[in-house]
């Protein structure tokens, strides 16, 4: 508890822990680089979602142990992403396994039905 009364404590804890978690994410991004949230690969996208979940968990932590666990988990995500990027840089096989090839849904302005079928994208989604 930060304060003695329940509601002010809940508010103060939520605000202060959220601020601390966001500052921690900014520090981690500064250390790891902007690519951390680039969404260039499937792993990057999952990283972004997981990071948001961990920030929310840190802001809602009811004790210091849970808060610390969320903060360490954030650092772990960045470490795994850094290691994956290093492996991708050093190995073409790893790059091929981790990276998706782009699919052109409308080459030269024409809708490619085969590409839509392959990617399971509806024409209406493409048009929207």
mmCIF file of N, CA, C and O in Angstrom, residues 60-114:
data_model
loop_
_atom_site.group_PDB
_atom_site.id
_atom_site.type_symbol
_atom_site.label_atom_id
_atom_site.label_comp_id
_atom_site.label_asym_id
_atom_site.label_seq_id
_atom_site.Cartn_x
_atom_site.Cartn_y
_atom_site.Cartn_z
ATOM 1 N N UNK A 60 -1.533 -2.929 -12.763
ATOM 2 C CA UNK A 60 -2.566 -3.503 -11.893
ATOM 3 C C UNK A 60 -1.992 -4.358 -10.771
ATOM 4 O O UNK A 60 -2.749 -4.977 -10.020
ATOM 5 N N UNK A 61 -0.680 -4.396 -10.656
ATOM 6 C CA UNK A 61 -0.050 -5.254 -9.655
ATOM 7 C C UNK A 61 -0.529 -4.893 -8.251
ATOM 8 O O UNK A 61 -0.614 -3.720 -7.893
ATOM 9 N N UNK A 62 -0.854 -5.902 -7.478
ATOM 10 C CA UNK A 62 -1.336 -5.659 -6.119
ATOM 11 C C UNK A 62 -0.216 -5.738 -5.086
ATOM 12 O O UNK A 62 -0.426 -5.379 -3.935
ATOM 13 N N UNK A 63 0.956 -6.215 -5.515
ATOM 14 C CA UNK A 63 2.105 -6.221 -4.610
ATOM 15 C C UNK A 63 3.389 -6.012 -5.420
ATOM 16 O O UNK A 63 3.388 -6.069 -6.646
ATOM 17 N N UNK A 64 4.480 -5.750 -4.736
ATOM 18 C CA UNK A 64 5.743 -5.440 -5.401
ATOM 19 C C UNK A 64 6.305 -6.638 -6.143
ATOM 20 O O UNK A 64 6.965 -6.485 -7.167
ATOM 21 N N UNK A 65 6.020 -7.834 -5.664
ATOM 22 C CA UNK A 65 6.515 -9.039 -6.339
ATOM 23 C C UNK A 65 5.897 -9.166 -7.732
ATOM 24 O O UNK A 65 6.590 -9.442 -8.712
ATOM 25 N N UNK A 66 4.599 -8.958 -7.847
ATOM 26 C CA UNK A 66 3.911 -9.033 -9.136
ATOM 27 C C UNK A 66 4.390 -7.924 -10.064
ATOM 28 O O UNK A 66 4.566 -8.138 -11.267
ATOM 29 N N UNK A 67 4.621 -6.727 -9.514
ATOM 30 C CA UNK A 67 5.113 -5.611 -10.312
ATOM 31 C C UNK A 67 6.511 -5.930 -10.846
ATOM 32 O O UNK A 67 6.785 -5.767 -12.041
ATOM 33 N N UNK A 68 7.365 -6.417 -9.981
ATOM 34 C CA UNK A 68 8.732 -6.752 -10.398
ATOM 35 C C UNK A 68 8.731 -7.870 -11.445
ATOM 36 O O UNK A 68 9.511 -7.828 -12.407
ATOM 37 N N UNK A 69 7.869 -8.841 -11.275
ATOM 38 C CA UNK A 69 7.784 -9.940 -12.236
ATOM 39 C C UNK A 69 7.389 -9.427 -13.620
ATOM 40 O O UNK A 69 7.967 -9.835 -14.632
ATOM 41 N N UNK A 70 6.437 -8.503 -13.682
ATOM 42 C CA UNK A 70 6.036 -7.922 -14.964
ATOM 43 C C UNK A 70 7.186 -7.134 -15.588
ATOM 44 O O UNK A 70 7.429 -7.209 -16.798
ATOM 45 N N UNK A 71 7.925 -6.396 -14.780
ATOM 46 C CA UNK A 71 9.050 -5.608 -15.289
ATOM 47 C C UNK A 71 10.167 -6.516 -15.816
ATOM 48 O O UNK A 71 10.743 -6.254 -16.879
ATOM 49 N N UNK A 72 10.451 -7.581 -15.103
ATOM 50 C CA UNK A 72 11.471 -8.534 -15.554
ATOM 51 C C UNK A 72 11.004 -9.241 -16.825
ATOM 52 O O UNK A 72 11.797 -9.463 -17.751
ATOM 53 N N UNK A 73 9.726 -9.566 -16.905
ATOM 54 C CA UNK A 73 9.185 -10.207 -18.108
ATOM 55 C C UNK A 73 9.329 -9.287 -19.318
ATOM 56 O O UNK A 73 9.633 -9.750 -20.427
ATOM 57 N N UNK A 74 9.117 -7.988 -19.129
ATOM 58 C CA UNK A 74 9.315 -7.039 -20.234
ATOM 59 C C UNK A 74 10.763 -7.077 -20.719
ATOM 60 O O UNK A 74 11.020 -7.137 -21.926
ATOM 61 N N UNK A 75 11.691 -7.052 -19.787
ATOM 62 C CA UNK A 75 13.106 -7.127 -20.158
ATOM 63 C C UNK A 75 13.397 -8.442 -20.869
ATOM 64 O O UNK A 75 14.161 -8.476 -21.845
ATOM 65 N N UNK A 76 12.775 -9.521 -20.415
ATOM 66 C CA UNK A 76 12.952 -10.820 -21.066
ATOM 67 C C UNK A 76 12.462 -10.817 -22.501
ATOM 68 O O UNK A 76 13.102 -11.385 -23.387
ATOM 69 N N UNK A 77 11.326 -10.173 -22.760
ATOM 70 C CA UNK A 77 10.820 -10.062 -24.131
ATOM 71 C C UNK A 77 11.818 -9.340 -25.029
ATOM 72 O O UNK A 77 12.087 -9.766 -26.150
ATOM 73 N N UNK A 78 12.348 -8.234 -24.536
ATOM 74 C CA UNK A 78 13.320 -7.482 -25.320
ATOM 75 C C UNK A 78 14.585 -8.298 -25.559
ATOM 76 O O UNK A 78 15.173 -8.245 -26.637
ATOM 77 N N UNK A 79 15.006 -9.066 -24.560
ATOM 78 C CA UNK A 79 16.187 -9.907 -24.719
ATOM 79 C C UNK A 79 15.958 -10.977 -25.783
ATOM 80 O O UNK A 79 16.802 -11.184 -26.661
ATOM 81 N N UNK A 80 14.812 -11.632 -25.736
ATOM 82 C CA UNK A 80 14.493 -12.664 -26.729
ATOM 83 C C UNK A 80 14.427 -12.043 -28.123
ATOM 84 O O UNK A 80 14.937 -12.610 -29.095
ATOM 85 N N UNK A 81 13.831 -10.863 -28.229
ATOM 86 C CA UNK A 81 13.761 -10.207 -29.539
ATOM 87 C C UNK A 81 15.156 -9.838 -30.037
ATOM 88 O O UNK A 81 15.469 -10.004 -31.217
ATOM 89 N N UNK A 82 16.008 -9.347 -29.165
ATOM 90 C CA UNK A 82 17.378 -9.015 -29.544
ATOM 91 C C UNK A 82 18.111 -10.255 -30.036
ATOM 92 O O UNK A 82 18.779 -10.231 -31.076
ATOM 93 N N UNK A 83 17.985 -11.355 -29.300
ATOM 94 C CA UNK A 83 18.654 -12.594 -29.690
ATOM 95 C C UNK A 83 18.105 -13.124 -31.017
ATOM 96 O O UNK A 83 18.875 -13.582 -31.871
ATOM 97 N N UNK A 84 16.802 -13.052 -31.200
ATOM 98 C CA UNK A 84 16.204 -13.500 -32.460
ATOM 99 C C UNK A 84 16.715 -12.660 -33.626
ATOM 100 O O UNK A 84 17.006 -13.191 -34.705
ATOM 101 N N UNK A 85 16.852 -11.355 -33.421
ATOM 102 C CA UNK A 85 17.373 -10.484 -34.483
ATOM 103 C C UNK A 85 18.819 -10.830 -34.813
ATOM 104 O O UNK A 85 19.220 -10.840 -35.987
ATOM 105 N N UNK A 86 19.599 -11.145 -33.801
ATOM 106 C CA UNK A 86 21.001 -11.531 -34.033
ATOM 107 C C UNK A 86 21.085 -12.844 -34.810
ATOM 108 O O UNK A 86 21.889 -12.978 -35.729
ATOM 109 N N UNK A 87 20.252 -13.782 -34.447
ATOM 110 C CA UNK A 87 20.232 -15.077 -35.147
ATOM 111 C C UNK A 87 19.794 -14.876 -36.594
ATOM 112 O O UNK A 87 20.378 -15.451 -37.513
ATOM 113 N N UNK A 88 18.767 -14.053 -36.797
ATOM 114 C CA UNK A 88 18.293 -13.788 -38.166
ATOM 115 C C UNK A 88 19.382 -13.142 -39.006
ATOM 116 O O UNK A 88 19.499 -13.433 -40.200
ATOM 117 N N UNK A 89 20.151 -12.240 -38.413
ATOM 118 C CA UNK A 89 21.222 -11.574 -39.159
ATOM 119 C C UNK A 89 22.325 -12.541 -39.563
ATOM 120 O O UNK A 89 22.920 -12.402 -40.622
ATOM 121 N N UNK A 90 22.577 -13.528 -38.737
ATOM 122 C CA UNK A 90 23.715 -14.415 -38.978
ATOM 123 C C UNK A 90 23.366 -15.689 -39.741
ATOM 124 O O UNK A 90 24.262 -16.407 -40.165
ATOM 125 N N UNK A 91 22.082 -15.981 -39.927
ATOM 126 C CA UNK A 91 21.697 -17.233 -40.571
ATOM 127 C C UNK A 91 20.550 -17.016 -41.559
ATOM 128 O O UNK A 91 19.468 -16.568 -41.174
ATOM 129 N N UNK A 92 20.804 -17.362 -42.818
ATOM 130 C CA UNK A 92 19.745 -17.271 -43.823
ATOM 131 C C UNK A 92 18.615 -18.255 -43.536
ATOM 132 O O UNK A 92 17.446 -17.951 -43.780
ATOM 133 N N UNK A 93 18.951 -19.414 -43.007
ATOM 134 C CA UNK A 93 17.919 -20.404 -42.681
ATOM 135 C C UNK A 93 16.997 -19.885 -41.583
ATOM 136 O O UNK A 93 15.779 -20.049 -41.652
ATOM 137 N N UNK A 94 17.591 -19.264 -40.576
ATOM 138 C CA UNK A 94 16.785 -18.687 -39.499
ATOM 139 C C UNK A 94 15.934 -17.545 -40.039
ATOM 140 O O UNK A 94 14.758 -17.412 -39.677
ATOM 141 N N UNK A 95 16.499 -16.736 -40.914
ATOM 142 C CA UNK A 95 15.752 -15.634 -41.534
ATOM 143 C C UNK A 95 14.549 -16.170 -42.304
ATOM 144 O O UNK A 95 13.440 -15.647 -42.174
ATOM 145 N N UNK A 96 14.765 -17.212 -43.080
ATOM 146 C CA UNK A 96 13.666 -17.802 -43.851
ATOM 147 C C UNK A 96 12.583 -18.378 -42.944
ATOM 148 O O UNK A 96 11.397 -18.291 -43.255
ATOM 149 N N UNK A 97 13.002 -18.964 -41.830
ATOM 150 C CA UNK A 97 12.033 -19.562 -40.909
ATOM 151 C C UNK A 97 11.215 -18.506 -40.161
ATOM 152 O O UNK A 97 10.038 -18.713 -39.872
ATOM 153 N N UNK A 98 11.826 -17.362 -39.862
ATOM 154 C CA UNK A 98 11.160 -16.344 -39.053
ATOM 155 C C UNK A 98 10.434 -15.292 -39.875
ATOM 156 O O UNK A 98 9.516 -14.639 -39.378
ATOM 157 N N UNK A 99 10.834 -15.092 -41.101
ATOM 158 C CA UNK A 99 10.300 -14.003 -41.918
ATOM 159 C C UNK A 99 9.252 -14.509 -42.902
ATOM 160 O O UNK A 99 9.435 -15.545 -43.525
ATOM 161 N N UNK A 100 8.181 -13.777 -43.055
ATOM 162 C CA UNK A 100 7.174 -14.094 -44.062
ATOM 163 C C UNK A 100 7.520 -13.381 -45.356
ATOM 164 O O UNK A 100 8.008 -12.257 -45.343
ATOM 165 N N UNK A 101 7.253 -14.030 -46.478
ATOM 166 C CA UNK A 101 7.433 -13.382 -47.773
ATOM 167 C C UNK A 101 6.224 -12.498 -48.049
ATOM 168 O O UNK A 101 5.090 -12.882 -47.760
ATOM 169 N N UNK A 102 6.456 -11.320 -48.636
ATOM 170 C CA UNK A 102 5.311 -10.470 -48.963
ATOM 171 C C UNK A 102 4.461 -11.095 -50.063
ATOM 172 O O UNK A 102 4.971 -11.825 -50.920
ATOM 173 N N UNK A 103 3.179 -10.833 -50.022
ATOM 174 C CA UNK A 103 2.244 -11.326 -51.036
ATOM 175 C C UNK A 103 1.554 -10.103 -51.634
ATOM 176 O O UNK A 103 0.965 -9.297 -50.909
ATOM 177 N N UNK A 104 1.644 -9.960 -52.942
ATOM 178 C CA UNK A 104 0.994 -8.857 -53.631
ATOM 179 C C UNK A 104 -0.441 -9.251 -53.956
ATOM 180 O O UNK A 104 -0.676 -10.166 -54.732
ATOM 181 N N UNK A 105 -1.382 -8.552 -53.351
ATOM 182 C CA UNK A 105 -2.792 -8.848 -53.571
ATOM 183 C C UNK A 105 -3.335 -8.132 -54.808
ATOM 184 O O UNK A 105 -4.310 -8.585 -55.396
ATOM 185 N N UNK A 106 -2.682 -7.030 -55.184
ATOM 186 C CA UNK A 106 -3.125 -6.265 -56.353
ATOM 187 C C UNK A 106 -1.922 -5.832 -57.189
ATOM 188 O O UNK A 106 -1.614 -4.644 -57.272
ATOM 189 N N UNK A 107 -1.236 -6.764 -57.814
ATOM 190 C CA UNK A 107 -0.110 -6.340 -58.664
ATOM 191 C C UNK A 107 -0.624 -5.558 -59.875
ATOM 192 O O UNK A 107 -1.619 -5.944 -60.493
ATOM 193 N N UNK A 108 0.025 -4.451 -60.152
ATOM 194 C CA UNK A 108 -0.344 -3.591 -61.291
ATOM 195 C C UNK A 108 -1.809 -3.161 -61.257
ATOM 196 O O UNK A 108 -2.455 -3.017 -62.300
ATOM 197 N N UNK A 109 -2.373 -3.026 -60.069
ATOM 198 C CA UNK A 109 -3.740 -2.542 -59.930
ATOM 199 C C UNK A 109 -4.838 -3.565 -60.188
ATOM 200 O O UNK A 109 -6.013 -3.236 -60.160
ATOM 201 N N UNK A 110 -4.457 -4.815 -60.454
ATOM 202 C CA UNK A 110 -5.436 -5.882 -60.709
ATOM 203 C C UNK A 110 -5.504 -6.821 -59.508
ATOM 204 O O UNK A 110 -4.474 -7.268 -59.005
ATOM 205 N N UNK A 111 -6.717 -7.126 -59.070
ATOM 206 C CA UNK A 111 -6.877 -8.043 -57.936
ATOM 207 C C UNK A 111 -6.446 -9.439 -58.367
ATOM 208 O O UNK A 111 -6.891 -9.948 -59.384
ATOM 209 N N UNK A 112 -5.593 -10.048 -57.571
ATOM 210 C CA UNK A 112 -5.101 -11.400 -57.848
ATOM 211 C C UNK A 112 -5.887 -12.382 -56.970
ATOM 212 O O UNK A 112 -5.625 -12.507 -55.770
ATOM 213 N N UNK A 113 -6.842 -13.076 -57.583
ATOM 214 C CA UNK A 113 -7.696 -14.000 -56.832
ATOM 215 C C UNK A 113 -6.902 -15.134 -56.184
ATOM 216 O O UNK A 113 -7.225 -15.562 -55.075
ATOM 217 N N UNK A 114 -5.847 -15.608 -56.845
ATOM 218 C CA UNK A 114 -5.024 -16.682 -56.277
ATOM 219 C C UNK A 114 -4.337 -16.206 -54.992
ATOM 220 O O UNK A 114 -4.248 -16.951 -54.009
#
